[in-house]
Amino acid sequence: MPELPEVQTMVDDLRRKIIGRRIIKTWVGAAGLIKNLSASAFQQSVRGRKIRAIHRRGKNIIFYFDNDSAMLIHPKLTGHFLVGRKQDFTPRTGSPDQPYLFQKKTDHYIYLIFYLDKNLAFGLSDLRKFAKVVFYRRQEAVEKALYKELGPDALEVDFAEFSKRLRRYRGRVKSALMNQKIIAGIGNIYADEILYLSKIHPLAATDRLRESQLRTLYRSMRKILTKAVHSRGISVSDFSDTAGQAGLYGERRLVYDREGERCRCGRAFIRRIKIGGRSSYFCPVEQKLTSTRIPTQQ
DNA sequence: TGCAGTGTTGCTTC
DNA sequence: CGAAGCAACACTGC
């Protein structure tokens, strides 16, 4: 799930706990997790490196090391980090290829562990094994790769740039918000939350939104994402922070996964439709579909 | 019991 | 360019 707020929660925790630490050794428990190097080449590349800085860009996490190299991690659907002492990480009973546990809790599936100095360690838990890890010999290379595939970050972009980018998108507003090349960081859950707060239908034609609607959308985006970051994200599936704690946004969510519940407006029940195979939740009264070029049956 | 549904992305096809 | 379908994988819930 991790979208911007969940990834920011991970980065906040990691910064607090492992900046300045040195990687002593690593354990790689899944073939294909490291996208551009063999497991052994990767282990050799990061061994002895000091973690100098950690940044987020959209849903990507970048670790900067002390010799100008860097590591990019994209958590995809179920990736999240856990930080503890070395002895907090133990293998599942049975074969040595099994994912590791964190503090013996079976809801973690750790496929990558970095052992650090000061008896610390951090692991990447990734139940569905979609996560992406890429090593870059030079910092410049990671910046270049990110610049190519990502638009500005949803919490960094100013209104002028935001509206300029949305105006040239000829499609549905929900697809625009979720398109990482337009704006980076928003996924299925927060797109629904933002559109609900904006009172805009997810299927609305992006290039037909009025100036006032774009302003509302921009303000709602900042409001929802900021609130979710302060809530430390939402724990759908097995997401947790680096201590294994769940986020609180789930209790504060406005529409996501609330099909059939009464809308806060009191005049309708939350509906669910499919857009591009993904569930979309909205209020049929507050979020009226005024103009769309895309034919839809519902 | 089995199958639809679950956060993301990338690829192919229309 | 944009949308839809599917694949990558593993588990939950109806």
Coordinates of C-alpha atoms (C1' of nucleotides) in Angstrom, one line a residue:
Chain A
M1 CA 0.0 0.0 0.0
P2 CA 2.6 2.4 1.0
E3 CA 1.7 5.8 -0.5
L4 CA 3.3 9.1 0.4
P5 CA 2.3 9.2 4.1
E6 CA 3.3 5.7 4.8
V7 CA 6.7 6.2 3.0
Q8 CA 7.2 9.4 4.9
T9 CA 6.5 7.6 8.1
M10 CA 9.2 5.0 7.2
V11 CA 11.7 7.8 6.3
D12 CA 11.1 9.8 9.5
D13 CA 11.7 6.7 11.6
L14 CA 14.8 5.5 9.6
R15 CA 16.3 9.0 9.8
R16 CA 15.9 9.0 13.6
K17 CA 17.3 5.5 14.0
I18 CA 20.0 4.7 11.5
I19 CA 21.6 7.9 10.1
G20 CA 25.3 7.8 10.7
R21 CA 25.3 4.0 11.1
R22 CA 27.6 1.8 9.2
I23 CA 26.6 -1.4 7.3
I24 CA 28.6 -4.4 8.6
K25 CA 26.9 -7.1 6.6
T26 CA 23.6 -8.0 4.8
W27 CA 21.4 -10.9 4.3
V28 CA 19.4 -11.3 1.0
G29 CA 16.6 -13.8 1.3
A30 CA 14.9 -13.5 -2.1
A31 CA 16.3 -13.9 -5.6
G32 CA 15.5 -11.0 -7.8
L33 CA 14.9 -8.5 -5.1
I34 CA 18.0 -6.5 -6.1
K35 CA 17.1 -5.4 -9.6
N36 CA 20.5 -4.4 -11.1
L37 CA 23.1 -6.6 -9.3
S38 CA 23.5 -10.1 -8.1
A39 CA 23.0 -10.6 -4.4
S40 CA 26.7 -11.0 -3.8
A41 CA 27.7 -8.0 -5.9
F42 CA 25.1 -6.0 -3.9
Q43 CA 26.4 -7.2 -0.6
Q44 CA 29.9 -6.3 -1.5
S45 CA 28.8 -2.8 -2.7
V46 CA 27.1 -1.8 0.5
R47 CA 29.5 -3.5 3.0
G48 CA 31.3 -0.9 5.1
R49 CA 29.2 2.0 3.9
K50 CA 28.0 4.6 6.3
I51 CA 24.4 5.9 5.9
R52 CA 24.7 9.6 5.3
A53 CA 21.2 10.7 4.5
I54 CA 17.7 9.3 3.7
H55 CA 15.3 11.0 1.4
R56 CA 11.8 10.4 0.0
R57 CA 10.6 11.2 -3.5
G58 CA 7.0 10.2 -4.2
K59 CA 6.9 6.6 -3.0
N60 CA 10.6 6.0 -3.4
I61 CA 13.1 5.9 -0.6
I62 CA 16.8 6.8 -1.3
F63 CA 19.6 6.0 1.0
Y64 CA 22.8 8.1 0.4
F65 CA 26.1 6.5 1.4
D66 CA 29.5 8.0 2.3
N67 CA 31.3 7.3 -0.9
D68 CA 28.8 9.0 -3.3
S69 CA 26.9 5.7 -3.9
A70 CA 23.2 5.4 -3.2
M71 CA 20.4 2.8 -2.9
L72 CA 16.8 3.2 -4.1
I73 CA 14.0 1.2 -2.6
H74 CA 10.4 1.2 -3.8
P75 CA 8.1 -0.7 -1.4
K76 CA 5.4 -1.3 -4.0
L77 CA 2.4 -3.1 -2.3
T78 CA 3.7 -4.5 0.9
G79 CA 7.2 -3.3 1.6
H80 CA 8.0 -1.7 4.9
F81 CA 11.1 -1.4 7.2
L82 CA 11.6 -2.6 10.7
V83 CA 14.5 -1.4 12.9
G84 CA 15.8 -3.1 16.0
R85 CA 18.7 -4.8 17.6
K86 CA 20.5 -7.6 15.7
Q87 CA 18.7 -10.2 17.9
D88 CA 15.3 -8.9 17.0
F89 CA 15.6 -10.6 13.6
T90 CA 15.2 -14.4 13.6
P91 CA 14.6 -16.9 10.8
R92 CA 11.3 -18.7 10.6
T93 CA 11.7 -22.3 11.7
G94 CA 12.6 -24.7 8.9
S95 CA 14.5 -23.9 5.7
P96 CA 17.1 -21.2 5.7
D97 CA 15.4 -19.6 2.7
Q98 CA 12.4 -18.7 4.8
P99 CA 11.8 -14.9 5.4
Y100 CA 12.9 -13.6 8.8
L101 CA 10.6 -12.5 11.6
F102 CA 10.9 -9.3 13.7
Q103 CA 10.6 -9.8 17.4
K104 CA 9.2 -13.2 16.6
K105 CA 5.9 -11.8 15.2
T106 CA 4.6 -13.8 12.3
D107 CA 3.0 -10.9 10.5
H108 CA 6.4 -9.8 9.1
Y109 CA 8.1 -11.3 6.0
I110 CA 11.6 -10.0 6.0
Y111 CA 13.6 -10.7 2.8
L112 CA 16.5 -8.3 3.3
I113 CA 18.5 -7.4 6.4
F114 CA 21.2 -4.8 7.0
Y115 CA 23.3 -5.5 10.1
L116 CA 24.8 -2.2 11.4
D117 CA 27.3 -1.1 14.0
K118 CA 26.2 -0.5 17.6
N119 CA 24.4 -3.9 17.4
L120 CA 21.5 -2.4 15.3
A121 CA 19.8 -3.9 12.3
F122 CA 17.1 -3.0 9.9
G123 CA 15.0 -5.3 7.6
L124 CA 12.7 -4.9 4.6
S125 CA 9.5 -6.8 5.1
D126 CA 7.7 -7.5 1.9
L127 CA 5.0 -10.2 2.0
R128 CA 4.2 -10.1 -1.7
K129 CA 7.8 -9.7 -2.8
F130 CA 7.2 -6.9 -5.3
A131 CA 9.6 -4.4 -3.8
K132 CA 12.4 -3.0 -5.9
V133 CA 16.0 -2.4 -4.7
V134 CA 18.5 -0.7 -7.0
F135 CA 22.1 0.2 -6.2
Y136 CA 23.7 3.2 -7.8
R137 CA 27.5 3.7 -7.9
R138 CA 27.0 7.5 -8.1
Q139 CA 24.4 9.7 -6.5
E140 CA 24.0 11.6 -9.7
A141 CA 22.7 8.4 -11.4
V142 CA 19.8 8.0 -8.9
E143 CA 18.7 11.6 -9.3
K144 CA 18.7 11.2 -13.0
A145 CA 16.6 8.0 -12.9
L146 CA 14.1 9.6 -10.6
Y147 CA 13.9 12.8 -12.6
K148 CA 13.0 10.7 -15.7
E149 CA 10.2 8.7 -14.2
L150 CA 8.6 11.0 -11.6
G151 CA 6.8 14.3 -11.6
P152 CA 7.2 16.7 -8.6
D153 CA 6.4 15.4 -5.2
A154 CA 2.8 16.0 -4.0
L155 CA 3.9 17.8 -0.9
E156 CA 6.6 19.9 -2.7
V157 CA 4.8 21.0 -5.8
D158 CA 3.3 24.6 -5.8
F159 CA -0.1 25.4 -7.1
A160 CA 1.1 26.9 -10.4
E161 CA 2.9 23.8 -11.4
F162 CA 0.2 21.5 -10.1
S163 CA -2.5 23.2 -12.2
K164 CA -0.3 23.4 -15.2
R165 CA 0.4 19.7 -15.1
L166 CA -3.3 18.7 -14.5
R167 CA -4.6 20.9 -17.2
R168 CA -2.7 19.1 -19.9
Y169 CA -3.9 15.7 -18.7
R170 CA -6.7 14.4 -21.0
G171 CA -8.2 11.8 -18.8
R172 CA -10.0 11.2 -15.5
V173 CA -9.0 13.2 -12.5
K174 CA -8.4 10.1 -10.4
S175 CA -6.0 8.7 -13.0
A176 CA -4.2 12.1 -13.1
L177 CA -3.7 12.1 -9.3
M178 CA -2.4 8.6 -9.3
N179 CA -0.1 9.1 -12.3
Q180 CA 3.4 9.3 -10.8
K181 CA 4.7 11.3 -13.8
I182 CA 2.1 14.0 -13.2
I183 CA 2.4 14.2 -9.4
A184 CA 4.4 11.7 -7.3
G185 CA 3.2 10.1 -4.1
I186 CA -0.6 9.5 -4.4
G187 CA -2.1 6.1 -4.7
N188 CA -5.6 4.5 -4.7
I189 CA -6.5 5.3 -1.1
Y190 CA -5.4 8.9 -0.9
A191 CA -6.7 9.8 -4.3
D192 CA -10.2 8.8 -3.1
E193 CA -9.8 10.7 0.1
I194 CA -8.6 13.9 -1.7
L195 CA -11.4 13.8 -4.3
Y196 CA -14.0 13.3 -1.5
L197 CA -12.7 16.3 0.4
S198 CA -12.7 18.3 -2.9
K199 CA -16.3 17.2 -3.8
I200 CA -15.0 16.1 -7.2
H201 CA -16.1 12.9 -8.9
P202 CA -13.2 10.5 -9.6
L203 CA -14.3 10.2 -13.2
A204 CA -14.4 13.9 -13.9
A205 CA -12.5 15.1 -17.0
T206 CA -9.3 16.7 -15.6
D207 CA -8.9 19.3 -18.3
R208 CA -12.5 20.5 -17.7
L209 CA -12.0 21.3 -14.1
R210 CA -12.7 25.0 -13.2
E211 CA -9.9 27.1 -11.7
S212 CA -11.8 27.0 -8.4
Q213 CA -11.9 23.2 -8.5
L214 CA -8.2 23.0 -9.1
R215 CA -7.6 25.2 -6.1
T216 CA -9.8 23.1 -3.9
L217 CA -8.1 20.0 -5.2
Y218 CA -4.7 21.3 -4.4
R219 CA -5.7 22.4 -0.9
S220 CA -7.4 19.1 -0.2
M221 CA -4.3 17.2 -1.4
R222 CA -2.1 19.1 1.0
K223 CA -4.6 18.7 3.8
I224 CA -5.2 15.0 3.5
L225 CA -1.6 14.1 3.0
T226 CA -0.4 16.2 5.9
K227 CA -3.1 14.8 8.2
A228 CA -2.1 11.3 7.1
V229 CA 1.6 11.9 7.7
H230 CA 0.7 13.1 11.2
S231 CA -1.4 10.0 11.7
R232 CA 1.6 7.9 10.6
G233 CA -0.3 6.5 7.6
I234 CA -2.9 3.8 7.3
S235 CA -2.3 0.2 8.0
V236 CA -4.0 -1.8 5.3
S237 CA -2.6 -5.3 4.9
D238 CA 0.6 -5.5 7.0
F239 CA 1.9 -1.9 6.9
S240 CA 3.5 -0.8 10.1
D241 CA 6.2 1.8 11.2
T242 CA 9.7 0.7 11.9
A243 CA 8.8 -0.4 15.4
G244 CA 5.9 -2.6 14.1
Q245 CA 3.2 -0.1 15.2
A246 CA 0.1 0.5 13.0
G247 CA -0.8 3.9 11.6
L248 CA -3.9 5.8 12.8
Y249 CA -5.2 7.2 9.5
G250 CA -7.5 4.1 9.1
E251 CA -9.7 5.4 11.9
R252 CA -9.8 8.9 10.3
R253 CA -10.4 7.9 6.7
L254 CA -13.3 9.7 5.0
V255 CA -14.4 7.3 2.3
Y256 CA -11.9 4.6 1.6
D257 CA -13.3 1.1 2.3
R258 CA -16.6 2.6 3.6
E259 CA -18.9 1.3 0.9
G260 CA -22.5 1.3 2.2
E261 CA -21.8 3.5 5.2
R262 CA -23.6 6.8 5.5
C263 CA -21.7 9.8 4.1
R264 CA -21.0 12.6 6.5
C265 CA -23.3 14.8 4.4
G266 CA -26.2 12.6 5.7
R267 CA -27.9 12.5 2.3
A268 CA -26.3 9.4 0.8
F269 CA -24.4 6.2 1.3
I270 CA -20.8 5.7 0.1
R271 CA -20.6 3.9 -3.2
R272 CA -17.9 1.8 -4.8
I273 CA -17.1 1.6 -8.5
K274 CA -14.3 0.1 -10.5
I275 CA -11.9 2.4 -12.3
G276 CA -9.2 0.6 -14.2
G277 CA -9.8 -2.5 -12.1
R278 CA -9.3 -0.6 -8.8
S279 CA -12.0 0.1 -6.2
S280 CA -13.0 3.8 -6.0
Y281 CA -15.1 5.1 -3.1
F282 CA -17.2 8.3 -3.3
C283 CA -20.3 10.0 -2.2
P284 CA -22.9 10.1 -5.1
V285 CA -24.5 13.3 -3.7
E286 CA -21.5 15.4 -2.8
Q287 CA -19.3 14.3 -5.8
K288 CA -21.5 14.9 -8.8
L289 CA -20.3 13.9 -12.2
T290 CA -20.7 17.1 -14.2
S291 CA -18.5 16.7 -17.3
T292 CA -16.7 13.7 -18.6
R293 CA -15.8 12.7 -22.1
I294 CA -15.3 9.1 -21.0
P295 CA -18.6 7.1 -21.4
T296 CA -19.4 5.2 -18.2
Q297 CA -22.1 2.9 -17.3
Q298 CA -23.3 2.9 -13.7
Chain B
dT1 C1' -13.4 -25.0 -0.6
dG2 C1' -12.3 -21.9 -4.0
dC3 C1' -12.0 -17.7 -5.8
dA4 C1' -12.4 -12.6 -5.7
dG5 C1' -10.0 -8.9 -3.8
dT6 C1' -5.9 -6.2 -1.7
dG7 C1' -1.6 -1.1 -1.7
dT8 C1' 1.9 -0.6 -7.1
dT9 C1' 4.0 -0.6 -11.3
dG10 C1' 5.1 -2.0 -16.1
dC11 C1' 4.0 -4.1 -20.3
dT12 C1' 0.9 -4.9 -24.2
dT13 C1' -3.0 -3.8 -26.9
dC14 C1' -6.6 -0.9 -28.6
Chain C
dC1 C1' -1.8 10.0 -25.1
dG2 C1' -5.1 7.3 -22.1
dA3 C1' -7.6 3.1 -20.6
dA4 C1' -8.0 -1.7 -19.8
dG5 C1' -6.2 -6.1 -18.9
dC6 C1' -2.8 -8.8 -17.1
dA7 C1' 1.3 -10.3 -14.6
dA8 C1' 4.6 -10.2 -10.7
dC9 C1' 3.2 -12.8 -5.4
dA10 C1' 1.0 -14.3 -1.0
dC11 C1' -2.5 -14.0 2.0
dT12 C1' -7.5 -12.9 3.8
dG13 C1' -12.3 -13.3 3.8
dC14 C1' -16.7 -14.3 2.0

